Tab-separated table of C-alpha atoms in Angstrom:
chain	number	residue	atom	x	y	z
C	595	MET	CA	83.682	101.565	109.217
C	596	LYS	CA	82.182	100.475	105.830
C	597	VAL	CA	84.142	98.555	103.287
C	598	ARG	CA	82.531	97.998	99.848
C	599	GLN	CA	83.705	94.891	98.280
C	600	ILE	CA	83.157	93.495	94.948
C	601	LEU	CA	83.952	89.764	93.864
C	602	PHE	CA	82.813	86.924	91.556
C	603	VAL	CA	82.419	84.117	94.160
C	604	PRO	CA	83.368	84.456	97.790
C	605	PRO	CA	86.708	82.885	98.432
C	606	ALA	CA	87.177	80.626	101.423
C	607	PRO	CA	88.602	83.231	104.019
C	608	ILE	CA	85.772	85.607	103.150
C	609	VAL	CA	83.161	82.819	103.722
C	610	TRP	CA	84.823	81.927	106.980
C	611	ALA	CA	85.019	85.488	108.120
C	612	GLU	CA	81.265	86.064	107.477
C	613	HIS	CA	80.475	82.667	109.041
C	614	CYS	CA	82.271	83.618	112.247
C	615	ARG	CA	81.155	87.242	112.063
C	616	LEU	CA	84.719	88.474	112.287
C	617	PHE	CA	84.334	91.590	110.177
C	618	ALA	CA	81.971	92.898	112.775
C	619	LYS	CA	84.408	91.752	115.537
C	620	HIS	CA	87.022	93.840	113.902
C	621	GLY	CA	84.828	96.987	113.485
C	622	VAL	CA	84.159	96.587	109.766
C	623	GLU	CA	80.965	96.489	108.044
C	624	VAL	CA	81.390	94.858	104.597
C	625	GLU	CA	78.959	95.508	101.808
C	626	THR	CA	79.386	92.910	99.135
C	627	THR	CA	78.579	93.200	95.432
C	628	GLN	CA	78.766	90.096	93.126
C	629	THR	CA	80.174	91.222	89.813
C	630	LEU	CA	78.956	90.173	86.371
C	631	SER	CA	82.283	90.586	84.768
C	632	SER	CA	86.063	91.494	85.427
C	633	ASP	CA	85.485	94.749	83.356
C	634	GLN	CA	82.864	95.865	85.893
C	635	LEU	CA	85.103	94.892	88.719
C	636	GLY	CA	88.195	96.626	87.309
C	637	GLN	CA	86.351	99.837	86.413
C	638	GLY	CA	84.611	99.904	89.680
C	639	LEU	CA	87.726	99.711	91.726
C	640	ALA	CA	89.466	102.287	89.459
C	641	ASP	CA	86.801	104.831	89.763
C	642	GLY	CA	86.091	104.255	93.518
C	643	THR	CA	82.667	102.684	93.259
C	644	TRP	CA	84.153	99.822	95.342
C	645	ASP	CA	86.919	99.893	97.993
C	646	VAL	CA	88.390	96.394	97.663
C	647	GLY	CA	87.977	93.645	95.055
C	648	VAL	CA	88.682	90.047	94.660
C	649	GLY	CA	90.292	88.977	91.413
C	650	VAL	CA	93.400	87.288	90.140
C	651	VAL	CA	96.873	88.841	90.052
C	652	ASP	CA	96.669	89.209	86.278
C	653	ASN	CA	93.654	91.361	86.687
C	654	ILE	CA	95.473	93.808	89.022
C	655	ILE	CA	98.438	94.319	86.589
C	656	ALA	CA	96.089	94.697	83.555
C	657	TRP	CA	93.817	97.224	85.220
C	658	ASN	CA	96.853	99.262	86.386
C	659	ASP	CA	98.036	99.389	82.968
C	660	GLU	CA	94.577	99.862	80.934
C	661	ARG	CA	92.815	101.885	83.567
C	662	LYS	CA	95.498	103.576	85.485
C	663	ALA	CA	93.727	102.151	88.493
C	664	GLY	CA	96.737	102.353	90.896
C	665	LEU	CA	95.824	99.093	92.699
C	666	GLN	CA	97.910	97.228	95.207
C	667	ILE	CA	97.505	93.671	96.454
C	668	MET	CA	96.614	93.437	100.171
C	669	ALA	CA	96.521	89.478	100.493
C	670	GLN	CA	96.212	86.181	98.763
C	671	LEU	CA	93.240	84.360	99.819
C	672	GLU	CA	93.781	80.854	98.117
C	673	ARG	CA	97.004	79.073	97.480
C	674	THR	CA	96.132	78.287	93.889
C	675	ASN	CA	93.450	78.875	91.399
C	676	VAL	CA	91.905	75.502	90.513
C	677	MET	CA	90.779	75.850	86.948
C	678	ALA	CA	90.019	73.518	84.075
C	679	PHE	CA	89.141	73.918	80.371
C	680	PHE	CA	85.772	72.149	79.443
C	681	SER	CA	84.404	71.530	76.108
C	682	SER	CA	81.572	70.055	74.235
C	683	LYS	CA	84.097	68.790	71.472
C	684	GLU	CA	86.672	65.955	71.645
C	685	THR	CA	89.893	67.814	71.186
C	686	LEU	CA	91.369	71.306	71.556
C	687	SER	CA	91.641	71.591	67.811
C	688	GLU	CA	88.031	70.804	67.325
C	689	THR	CA	87.235	73.381	70.034
C	690	ALA	CA	89.213	76.081	68.168
C	691	GLN	CA	86.729	75.842	65.343
C	692	SER	CA	83.833	76.980	67.559
C	693	PRO	CA	83.128	80.122	69.877
C	694	VAL	CA	84.887	79.951	73.291
C	695	ALA	CA	83.315	81.776	76.170
C	696	VAL	CA	85.695	84.074	78.145
C	697	ASP	CA	85.406	86.920	80.734
C	698	SER	CA	88.125	89.064	78.813
C	699	THR	CA	90.560	88.551	75.993
C	700	THR	CA	93.329	90.671	77.573
C	701	ASN	CA	93.584	89.516	81.243
C	702	GLY	CA	92.706	86.778	83.614
C	703	PHE	CA	92.333	83.004	82.958
C	704	VAL	CA	92.241	83.569	79.282
C	705	LEU	CA	96.049	83.869	79.348
C	706	VAL	CA	96.408	80.344	80.573
C	707	LEU	CA	94.159	79.243	77.651
C	708	TYR	CA	96.579	81.139	75.292
C	709	ARG	CA	99.509	79.195	76.661
C	710	ALA	CA	97.581	75.925	76.178
C	711	LEU	CA	96.771	76.803	72.524
C	712	ALA	CA	100.312	77.922	71.911
C	713	ARG	CA	101.678	74.525	73.235
C	714	ALA	CA	99.184	72.629	70.888
C	715	GLY	CA	100.351	74.716	67.997
C	716	ILE	CA	97.172	76.604	67.540
C	717	ASP	CA	97.100	80.267	66.740
C	718	ARG	CA	94.861	81.888	69.355
C	719	HIS	CA	94.060	84.888	67.068
C	720	LYS	CA	92.048	82.475	64.737
C	721	LEU	CA	89.568	81.560	67.509
C	722	ARG	CA	86.296	83.477	68.109
C	723	TYR	CA	85.915	84.642	71.836
C	724	ASP	CA	82.580	85.425	73.196
C	725	ALA	CA	82.806	87.783	76.082
C	726	VAL	CA	80.088	86.100	78.295
C	727	GLY	CA	81.119	87.382	81.729
C	728	GLY	CA	81.954	85.539	85.009
C	729	VAL	CA	82.452	82.031	85.756
C	730	ARG	CA	78.654	81.400	86.590
C	731	HIS	CA	77.532	83.053	83.321
C	732	ARG	CA	80.208	81.028	81.301
C	733	PHE	CA	78.993	77.818	82.850
C	734	GLU	CA	75.423	78.650	82.005
C	735	ALA	CA	76.347	79.369	78.396
C	736	LEU	CA	78.269	76.210	78.099
C	737	ALA	CA	75.388	74.165	79.765
C	738	ALA	CA	72.784	75.749	77.454
C	739	GLY	CA	74.839	75.016	74.294
C	740	LYS	CA	75.453	78.801	73.603
C	741	THR	CA	79.189	78.187	73.631
C	742	SER	CA	81.445	75.239	72.899
C	743	ALA	CA	83.924	75.686	75.679
C	744	THR	CA	85.082	77.746	78.545
C	745	ILE	CA	87.455	77.841	81.708
C	746	LEU	CA	85.682	76.949	84.819
C	747	VAL	CA	86.629	76.885	88.605
C	748	PRO	CA	84.959	75.208	91.617
C	749	PRO	CA	82.138	74.513	92.020
C	750	PHE	CA	81.380	74.572	88.285
C	751	ILE	CA	84.029	72.091	87.502
C	752	ASP	CA	82.114	69.378	89.211
C	753	MET	CA	78.906	70.677	87.614
C	754	ALA	CA	80.330	70.494	84.179
C	755	ILE	CA	81.686	66.907	84.799
C	756	ALA	CA	78.201	65.892	85.969
C	757	LYS	CA	76.741	67.148	82.681
C	758	GLY	CA	79.226	65.212	80.697
C	759	PHE	CA	81.435	67.883	79.334
C	760	ARG	CA	85.041	67.029	78.475
C	761	LYS	CA	87.974	68.405	80.460
C	762	LEU	CA	90.654	68.996	77.885
C	763	TRP	CA	93.132	70.509	80.214
C	764	ASP	CA	93.909	71.202	83.875
C	765	GLY	CA	95.302	74.551	84.960
C	766	ALA	CA	97.845	72.785	87.221
C	767	ASP	CA	99.411	71.265	83.887
C	768	ILE	CA	99.564	74.520	82.052
C	769	ALA	CA	100.466	77.122	84.670
C	770	PRO	CA	101.393	75.103	87.789
C	771	ALA	CA	102.348	78.229	89.715
C	772	TYR	CA	99.247	80.378	88.894
C	773	PRO	CA	98.214	81.875	92.218
C	774	GLY	CA	94.916	81.895	93.938
C	775	VAL	CA	92.588	84.979	94.077
C	776	VAL	CA	93.744	88.140	95.706
C	777	VAL	CA	92.394	91.219	97.501
C	778	ALA	CA	93.243	94.491	95.913
C	779	ALA	CA	92.411	98.035	96.614
C	780	ARG	CA	93.581	101.544	95.339
C	781	ALA	CA	96.836	102.831	96.905
C	782	ALA	CA	94.964	106.054	97.685
C	783	TRP	CA	92.194	104.168	99.500
C	784	LEU	CA	94.528	102.287	101.585
C	785	ARG	CA	96.424	105.373	102.564
C	786	ASP	CA	93.315	107.296	103.485
C	787	ASN	CA	91.442	104.456	105.121
C	788	ALA	CA	94.188	102.562	107.002
C	789	ALA	CA	91.919	101.590	109.864
C	790	ALA	CA	89.333	100.047	107.649
C	791	ALA	CA	91.912	98.193	105.772
C	792	ARG	CA	93.495	96.863	108.869
C	793	GLY	CA	90.265	95.569	110.293
C	794	TYR	CA	89.176	94.084	107.118
C	795	MET	CA	92.615	92.293	106.856
C	796	HIS	CA	92.598	91.161	110.477
C	797	ALA	CA	89.183	89.439	110.086
C	798	LEU	CA	90.491	87.632	107.084
C	799	LEU	CA	93.670	86.467	109.024
C	800	GLU	CA	91.640	85.387	112.075
C	801	ALA	CA	89.347	83.422	109.693
C	802	ASN	CA	92.307	81.895	108.035
C	803	GLU	CA	93.744	80.744	111.319
C	804	TRP	CA	90.250	79.405	112.523
C	805	ALA	CA	89.593	77.098	109.668
C	806	PRO	CA	92.326	74.429	110.109
C	807	ASN	CA	91.563	74.363	113.899
C	808	SER	CA	87.829	74.003	113.164
C	809	ALA	CA	87.947	71.842	110.156
C	810	SER	CA	84.489	70.378	110.188
C	811	GLN	CA	82.747	73.733	110.796
C	812	ALA	CA	84.982	75.346	108.002
C	813	VAL	CA	84.225	72.613	105.502
C	814	ALA	CA	80.412	72.923	106.296
C	815	SER	CA	80.451	76.565	105.717
C	816	LEU	CA	82.057	76.183	102.477
C	817	VAL	CA	79.567	73.392	101.341
C	818	ALA	CA	76.830	75.794	102.354
C	819	ALA	CA	78.269	78.260	100.041
C	820	ARG	CA	78.066	75.779	97.156
C	821	PHE	CA	81.609	74.444	97.292
C	822	SER	CA	81.814	70.750	96.665
C	823	GLU	CA	82.891	68.790	99.710
C	824	PRO	CA	86.264	67.726	98.236
C	825	ALA	CA	87.126	71.211	97.340
C	826	ALA	CA	86.162	72.539	100.737
C	827	GLN	CA	88.389	70.003	102.308
C	828	ARG	CA	91.259	70.943	100.211
C	829	LEU	CA	90.720	74.555	100.822
C	830	VAL	CA	90.623	73.925	104.695
C	831	GLN	CA	93.842	71.799	104.534
C	832	ASP	CA	95.727	74.249	102.061
C	833	VAL	CA	95.188	77.670	103.435
C	834	VAL	CA	97.622	80.375	102.494
C	835	PRO	CA	100.137	80.971	105.225
C	836	ASN	CA	99.266	84.410	106.862
C	837	LEU	CA	97.528	85.292	103.494
C	838	GLU	CA	100.877	86.381	102.053
C	839	PRO	CA	100.999	86.837	98.338
C	840	SER	CA	103.180	84.311	96.577
C	841	ARG	CA	106.213	85.759	94.692
C	842	ALA	CA	106.314	82.559	92.499
C	843	GLY	CA	102.713	83.143	91.606
C	844	TRP	CA	103.569	86.802	90.606
C	845	ASP	CA	106.380	85.509	88.459
C	846	GLU	CA	104.022	83.016	86.684
C	847	VAL	CA	101.519	85.612	85.801
C	848	VAL	CA	104.099	88.040	84.424
C	849	ALA	CA	105.468	85.358	82.386
C	850	LEU	CA	102.049	84.596	80.908
C	851	ARG	CA	101.498	88.287	79.974
C	852	ARG	CA	105.039	88.391	78.479
C	853	GLU	CA	104.415	85.249	76.360
C	854	CYS	CA	101.149	86.805	74.902
C	855	GLY	CA	102.746	90.171	74.142
C	856	LEU	CA	100.534	91.858	76.778
C	857	LEU	CA	103.284	93.099	79.074
C	858	LEU	CA	104.253	96.621	78.536
C	859	ARG	CA	107.455	98.235	79.367
C	860	PRO	CA	108.531	98.921	81.968
C	861	GLU	CA	107.292	95.713	83.477
C	862	PRO	CA	105.434	95.983	86.698
C	863	ARG	CA	107.346	95.347	89.875
C	864	ALA	CA	106.173	93.123	92.741
C	865	ALA	CA	107.551	95.508	95.286
C	866	GLU	CA	105.313	98.340	94.037
C	867	VAL	CA	102.100	96.283	93.536
C	868	ILE	CA	102.167	94.009	96.554
C	869	ASN	CA	101.446	96.098	99.717
C	870	TYR	CA	100.816	93.397	102.333
C	871	LYS	CA	102.720	93.801	105.476
C	872	PRO	CA	101.146	97.242	106.824
C	873	TRP	CA	97.666	95.554	107.275
C	874	THR	CA	98.836	92.529	109.270
C	875	THR	CA	100.190	94.349	112.337
C-alpha cells in the first residue's frame, strides 16, 4: 500500500519510523515530498496530489476554509512547536520597518507573530510581508540579508543564534499552548484507504513507543536528520502520549485565528476535524 506524504521537515516520529523501517513492517510504502511552501502543501492535499501531509493545526483549519479541502487530523507528532522570531534589528518596532519573511499571511506561524505585534502595540497591517516559503527558505533569506526577520524552528534556531541574529521573542511566551505538527488527510481518502491509514499510523505509534526505550539510538537518528542534540534529547523525552491531538492546542489555534479576524462563522469544531481513534486500533 502506497502512501504519498508531503511535509516541510520530517518530524521526530517519522524520522524514527524510517530509521526502524516500521512503515515497511506495517505494509506501507511511504513516498515523501519535501514541500516548498504551505500553499503547495495545502493545495496538494486538497486536490489529492498527496494523501497525507504534515503541518500545523492552523493550516488544516485554513485549508478547510479557503480550499474546501475536507481535511481531518489523524495524529499530533510533537507536543509543541518550538519556534522563535529572529531579526537583524534590535527591537520589534525596528523590525516592523523592514520586510519580514513569512510562509503565508493567513495561516500558520504568522498568527503567533500577529499576537506578538498586537501585544507590542504594533499594527500588523503596516508591515511588509515577503512570502518566501518554508522554514529553510526563510532562514536562507535571513542569512543572506534578503529579509530582516522571520520565525524559525529547530534546527534553524541554533543556526540563527550561531550567525548572531537576535531572538526577539519565543513562541512559548506568546502562544504557550500552541501544538506541535500534525498529520492530516482528506476525510474521503481516510474512508477509502482505511488499511493504508491504519498501517501508516501504527508505524508512527510504534516509533513513538520505541524512542523513549531506545533513547540513545533515537537521539542519534534525529541528529543524523540535522536536529541539534539538545532538541533531539527534548523530543525523545517529551513524546506525545499515543500521538493523540491536544484539545488545549486546538483551542489555542482557534483563539489565534479569532484574534486576527480570520475565523469564519460557524467556527470549526474539534470533533469534526480531529479523527484520531479509528487509526489506533
